Amino acid sequence: MPAPRTPTVALLARTLLVPYVIGVALIVWLPASIAGRVTGLAFRLARFVSENFGISLSTSYTVFEFLANIALFVPFGLLLAAAWPRRSPWLIILIGYATSATIELVQTLLPSRVPALSDVVANTLGTVIGCLALHAVLRMSHAGRRLRASTVDA
């Protein structure tokens, strides 16, 4: 008996994971001076908030950096959950955590990078949001299909 076919969406998600992971690796492991060209948006937003709303630059930068780390890993959770739809969300979250912890451990070896536990928390939270977002959309689409099927039958 032939093996069941992998859904097209899962294959697409697995394909998209490759450039996504390469992009994340470049952002988190390149020297800070080079990566800062990409990640400088958080600082610019923090400076804007600081100058216009009287919040200290340190505080606003910490918040925006945390939010940027969450945003960085939302696609990871979404793509992992879509790539392996039958896997438990807990496994997807564990993979997100392990990936983030690995990134921070490697950053301890890089002289221009500063590892932080808050990055692991934010990245894992981003994975959770991405994974849960996909599962919510799938549940809504299944519920919608069931509702349409029940109204057609009636």
PDB file of C-alpha atoms in Angstrom, residues 6-152:
ATOM      1  CA  THR A   6       1.710  14.922   1.859  1.00  0.00           C
ATOM      2  CA  PRO A   7      -0.777  17.803   1.484  1.00  0.00           C
ATOM      3  CA  THR A   8       0.293  20.618  -0.848  1.00  0.00           C
ATOM      4  CA  VAL A   9       0.062  23.185   1.953  1.00  0.00           C
ATOM      5  CA  ALA A  10       2.449  21.113   4.081  1.00  0.00           C
ATOM      6  CA  LEU A  11       4.931  20.867   1.201  1.00  0.00           C
ATOM      7  CA  LEU A  12       4.687  24.609   0.595  1.00  0.00           C
ATOM      8  CA  ALA A  13       5.235  25.338   4.297  1.00  0.00           C
ATOM      9  CA  ARG A  14       8.266  23.039   4.396  1.00  0.00           C
ATOM     10  CA  THR A  15       9.674  24.792   1.335  1.00  0.00           C
ATOM     11  CA  LEU A  16       9.100  28.243   2.848  1.00  0.00           C
ATOM     12  CA  LEU A  17      10.794  27.164   6.087  1.00  0.00           C
ATOM     13  CA  VAL A  18      14.145  26.960   4.272  1.00  0.00           C
ATOM     14  CA  PRO A  19      14.487  30.649   3.291  1.00  0.00           C
ATOM     15  CA  TYR A  20      12.833  31.693   6.554  1.00  0.00           C
ATOM     16  CA  VAL A  21      15.386  29.794   8.666  1.00  0.00           C
ATOM     17  CA  ILE A  22      18.250  31.148   6.537  1.00  0.00           C
ATOM     18  CA  GLY A  23      16.945  34.693   7.016  1.00  0.00           C
ATOM     19  CA  VAL A  24      16.602  34.252  10.778  1.00  0.00           C
ATOM     20  CA  ALA A  25      20.093  32.754  10.987  1.00  0.00           C
ATOM     21  CA  LEU A  26      21.527  35.765   9.183  1.00  0.00           C
ATOM     22  CA  ILE A  27      19.678  38.192  11.457  1.00  0.00           C
ATOM     23  CA  VAL A  28      20.694  36.511  14.705  1.00  0.00           C
ATOM     24  CA  TRP A  29      24.247  35.390  13.903  1.00  0.00           C
ATOM     25  CA  LEU A  30      25.714  38.097  11.685  1.00  0.00           C
ATOM     26  CA  PRO A  31      27.810  40.693  13.483  1.00  0.00           C
ATOM     27  CA  ALA A  32      25.565  43.203  15.252  1.00  0.00           C
ATOM     28  CA  SER A  33      26.770  46.050  13.034  1.00  0.00           C
ATOM     29  CA  ILE A  34      25.523  44.257   9.911  1.00  0.00           C
ATOM     30  CA  ALA A  35      22.352  42.769  11.429  1.00  0.00           C
ATOM     31  CA  GLY A  36      21.517  46.207  12.845  1.00  0.00           C
ATOM     32  CA  ARG A  37      20.752  47.409   9.332  1.00  0.00           C
ATOM     33  CA  VAL A  38      17.832  44.990   9.291  1.00  0.00           C
ATOM     34  CA  THR A  39      16.853  45.170  12.949  1.00  0.00           C
ATOM     35  CA  GLY A  40      17.329  48.931  13.310  1.00  0.00           C
ATOM     36  CA  LEU A  41      13.586  49.423  12.915  1.00  0.00           C
ATOM     37  CA  ALA A  42      13.023  48.595  16.592  1.00  0.00           C
ATOM     38  CA  PHE A  43      15.478  51.309  17.614  1.00  0.00           C
ATOM     39  CA  ARG A  44      13.926  53.886  15.270  1.00  0.00           C
ATOM     40  CA  LEU A  45      10.449  53.143  16.646  1.00  0.00           C
ATOM     41  CA  ALA A  46      11.757  53.307  20.211  1.00  0.00           C
ATOM     42  CA  ARG A  47      13.417  56.654  19.550  1.00  0.00           C
ATOM     43  CA  PHE A  48      10.180  58.014  18.014  1.00  0.00           C
ATOM     44  CA  VAL A  49       8.139  56.908  21.037  1.00  0.00           C
ATOM     45  CA  SER A  50      10.759  58.267  23.411  1.00  0.00           C
ATOM     46  CA  GLU A  51      10.894  61.675  21.732  1.00  0.00           C
ATOM     47  CA  ASN A  52       7.144  62.068  21.271  1.00  0.00           C
ATOM     48  CA  PHE A  53       5.649  60.413  24.335  1.00  0.00           C
ATOM     49  CA  GLY A  54       8.204  61.082  27.066  1.00  0.00           C
ATOM     50  CA  ILE A  55       9.050  57.425  27.643  1.00  0.00           C
ATOM     51  CA  SER A  56      12.714  56.706  28.234  1.00  0.00           C
ATOM     52  CA  LEU A  57      14.601  55.380  25.226  1.00  0.00           C
ATOM     53  CA  SER A  58      15.811  52.416  27.273  1.00  0.00           C
ATOM     54  CA  THR A  59      12.282  51.386  28.219  1.00  0.00           C
ATOM     55  CA  SER A  60      10.768  51.873  24.777  1.00  0.00           C
ATOM     56  CA  TYR A  61      13.661  50.046  23.099  1.00  0.00           C
ATOM     57  CA  THR A  62      13.288  47.085  25.468  1.00  0.00           C
ATOM     58  CA  VAL A  63       9.575  46.844  24.640  1.00  0.00           C
ATOM     59  CA  PHE A  64      10.074  47.156  20.869  1.00  0.00           C
ATOM     60  CA  GLU A  65      12.934  44.667  20.847  1.00  0.00           C
ATOM     61  CA  PHE A  66      10.772  42.166  22.756  1.00  0.00           C
ATOM     62  CA  LEU A  67       7.881  42.705  20.310  1.00  0.00           C
ATOM     63  CA  ALA A  68      10.264  42.358  17.347  1.00  0.00           C
ATOM     64  CA  ASN A  69      11.474  39.011  18.690  1.00  0.00           C
ATOM     65  CA  ILE A  70       7.884  37.835  19.023  1.00  0.00           C
ATOM     66  CA  ALA A  71       7.138  38.959  15.455  1.00  0.00           C
ATOM     67  CA  LEU A  72      10.281  37.226  14.186  1.00  0.00           C
ATOM     68  CA  PHE A  73       9.077  33.824  15.417  1.00  0.00           C
ATOM     69  CA  VAL A  74       5.342  34.023  14.595  1.00  0.00           C
ATOM     70  CA  PRO A  75       6.033  32.770  11.033  1.00  0.00           C
ATOM     71  CA  PHE A  76       8.158  29.970  12.484  1.00  0.00           C
ATOM     72  CA  GLY A  77       5.273  28.625  14.572  1.00  0.00           C
ATOM     73  CA  LEU A  78       2.847  29.049  11.693  1.00  0.00           C
ATOM     74  CA  LEU A  79       5.107  27.348   9.144  1.00  0.00           C
ATOM     75  CA  LEU A  80       6.023  24.468  11.470  1.00  0.00           C
ATOM     76  CA  ALA A  81       2.371  23.830  12.307  1.00  0.00           C
ATOM     77  CA  ALA A  82       1.424  23.968   8.613  1.00  0.00           C
ATOM     78  CA  ALA A  83       4.376  21.811   7.554  1.00  0.00           C
ATOM     79  CA  TRP A  84       3.534  19.033  10.014  1.00  0.00           C
ATOM     80  CA  PRO A  85      -0.207  19.469  10.694  1.00  0.00           C
ATOM     81  CA  ARG A  86      -0.608  16.187  12.562  1.00  0.00           C
ATOM     82  CA  ARG A  87       2.046  17.035  15.124  1.00  0.00           C
ATOM     83  CA  SER A  88       1.030  18.221  18.562  1.00  0.00           C
ATOM     84  CA  PRO A  89       1.126  21.985  19.114  1.00  0.00           C
ATOM     85  CA  TRP A  90       3.247  21.230  22.175  1.00  0.00           C
ATOM     86  CA  LEU A  91       5.909  19.681  19.950  1.00  0.00           C
ATOM     87  CA  ILE A  92       5.864  22.745  17.667  1.00  0.00           C
ATOM     88  CA  ILE A  93       6.254  25.019  20.709  1.00  0.00           C
ATOM     89  CA  LEU A  94       9.089  22.847  22.055  1.00  0.00           C
ATOM     90  CA  ILE A  95      10.866  23.110  18.682  1.00  0.00           C
ATOM     91  CA  GLY A  96      10.450  26.901  18.780  1.00  0.00           C
ATOM     92  CA  TYR A  97      11.869  27.026  22.303  1.00  0.00           C
ATOM     93  CA  ALA A  98      14.789  24.728  21.419  1.00  0.00           C
ATOM     94  CA  THR A  99      15.567  26.767  18.301  1.00  0.00           C
ATOM     95  CA  SER A 100      15.560  29.990  20.285  1.00  0.00           C
ATOM     96  CA  ALA A 101      17.692  28.540  23.080  1.00  0.00           C
ATOM     97  CA  THR A 102      20.182  27.270  20.475  1.00  0.00           C
ATOM     98  CA  ILE A 103      20.360  30.719  18.894  1.00  0.00           C
ATOM     99  CA  GLU A 104      21.107  32.315  22.263  1.00  0.00           C
ATOM    100  CA  LEU A 105      23.715  29.655  23.122  1.00  0.00           C
ATOM    101  CA  VAL A 106      25.538  30.244  19.834  1.00  0.00           C
ATOM    102  CA  GLN A 107      25.397  33.990  20.473  1.00  0.00           C
ATOM    103  CA  THR A 108      27.472  33.440  23.645  1.00  0.00           C
ATOM    104  CA  LEU A 109      30.325  32.507  21.293  1.00  0.00           C
ATOM    105  CA  LEU A 110      29.954  35.573  19.061  1.00  0.00           C
ATOM    106  CA  PRO A 111      31.802  38.645  20.327  1.00  0.00           C
ATOM    107  CA  SER A 112      29.411  41.228  18.889  1.00  0.00           C
ATOM    108  CA  ARG A 113      26.201  39.526  20.061  1.00  0.00           C
ATOM    109  CA  VAL A 114      24.511  39.619  23.460  1.00  0.00           C
ATOM    110  CA  PRO A 115      22.376  36.611  24.375  1.00  0.00           C
ATOM    111  CA  ALA A 116      19.312  37.239  26.540  1.00  0.00           C
ATOM    112  CA  LEU A 117      16.789  35.044  28.301  1.00  0.00           C
ATOM    113  CA  SER A 118      14.097  37.554  27.324  1.00  0.00           C
ATOM    114  CA  ASP A 119      14.813  36.709  23.669  1.00  0.00           C
ATOM    115  CA  VAL A 120      14.091  33.026  24.358  1.00  0.00           C
ATOM    116  CA  VAL A 121      10.819  33.983  26.062  1.00  0.00           C
ATOM    117  CA  ALA A 122       9.787  36.326  23.231  1.00  0.00           C
ATOM    118  CA  ASN A 123      10.763  33.900  20.473  1.00  0.00           C
ATOM    119  CA  THR A 124       8.898  31.051  22.144  1.00  0.00           C
ATOM    120  CA  LEU A 125       5.872  33.294  22.572  1.00  0.00           C
ATOM    121  CA  GLY A 126       6.056  34.111  18.861  1.00  0.00           C
ATOM    122  CA  THR A 127       6.105  30.393  18.052  1.00  0.00           C
ATOM    123  CA  VAL A 128       3.057  29.880  20.279  1.00  0.00           C
ATOM    124  CA  ILE A 129       1.163  32.716  18.566  1.00  0.00           C
ATOM    125  CA  GLY A 130       1.984  31.407  15.084  1.00  0.00           C
ATOM    126  CA  CYS A 131       1.029  27.837  15.942  1.00  0.00           C
ATOM    127  CA  LEU A 132      -2.202  28.841  17.675  1.00  0.00           C
ATOM    128  CA  ALA A 133      -3.127  31.231  14.861  1.00  0.00           C
ATOM    129  CA  LEU A 134      -2.899  28.414  12.331  1.00  0.00           C
ATOM    130  CA  HIS A 135      -4.902  26.052  14.538  1.00  0.00           C
ATOM    131  CA  ALA A 136      -7.576  28.747  15.056  1.00  0.00           C
ATOM    132  CA  VAL A 137      -7.878  29.306  11.302  1.00  0.00           C
ATOM    133  CA  LEU A 138      -8.094  25.561  10.701  1.00  0.00           C
ATOM    134  CA  ARG A 139     -10.798  25.178  13.353  1.00  0.00           C
ATOM    135  CA  MET A 140     -12.798  28.044  11.883  1.00  0.00           C
ATOM    136  CA  SER A 141     -12.500  26.604   8.383  1.00  0.00           C
ATOM    137  CA  HIS A 142     -13.572  23.147   9.591  1.00  0.00           C
ATOM    138  CA  ALA A 143     -16.484  24.657  11.520  1.00  0.00           C
ATOM    139  CA  GLY A 144     -17.455  26.677   8.451  1.00  0.00           C
ATOM    140  CA  ARG A 145     -17.390  23.576   6.264  1.00  0.00           C
ATOM    141  CA  ARG A 146     -19.514  21.647   8.766  1.00  0.00           C
ATOM    142  CA  LEU A 147     -21.983  24.537   8.964  1.00  0.00           C
ATOM    143  CA  ARG A 148     -22.232  24.799   5.164  1.00  0.00           C
ATOM    144  CA  ALA A 149     -22.647  21.019   4.885  1.00  0.00           C
ATOM    145  CA  SER A 150     -25.418  20.994   7.499  1.00  0.00           C
ATOM    146  CA  THR A 151     -27.321  23.817   5.756  1.00  0.00           C
ATOM    147  CA  VAL A 152     -27.037  22.062   2.382  1.00  0.00           C
TER     148      VAL A 152
END
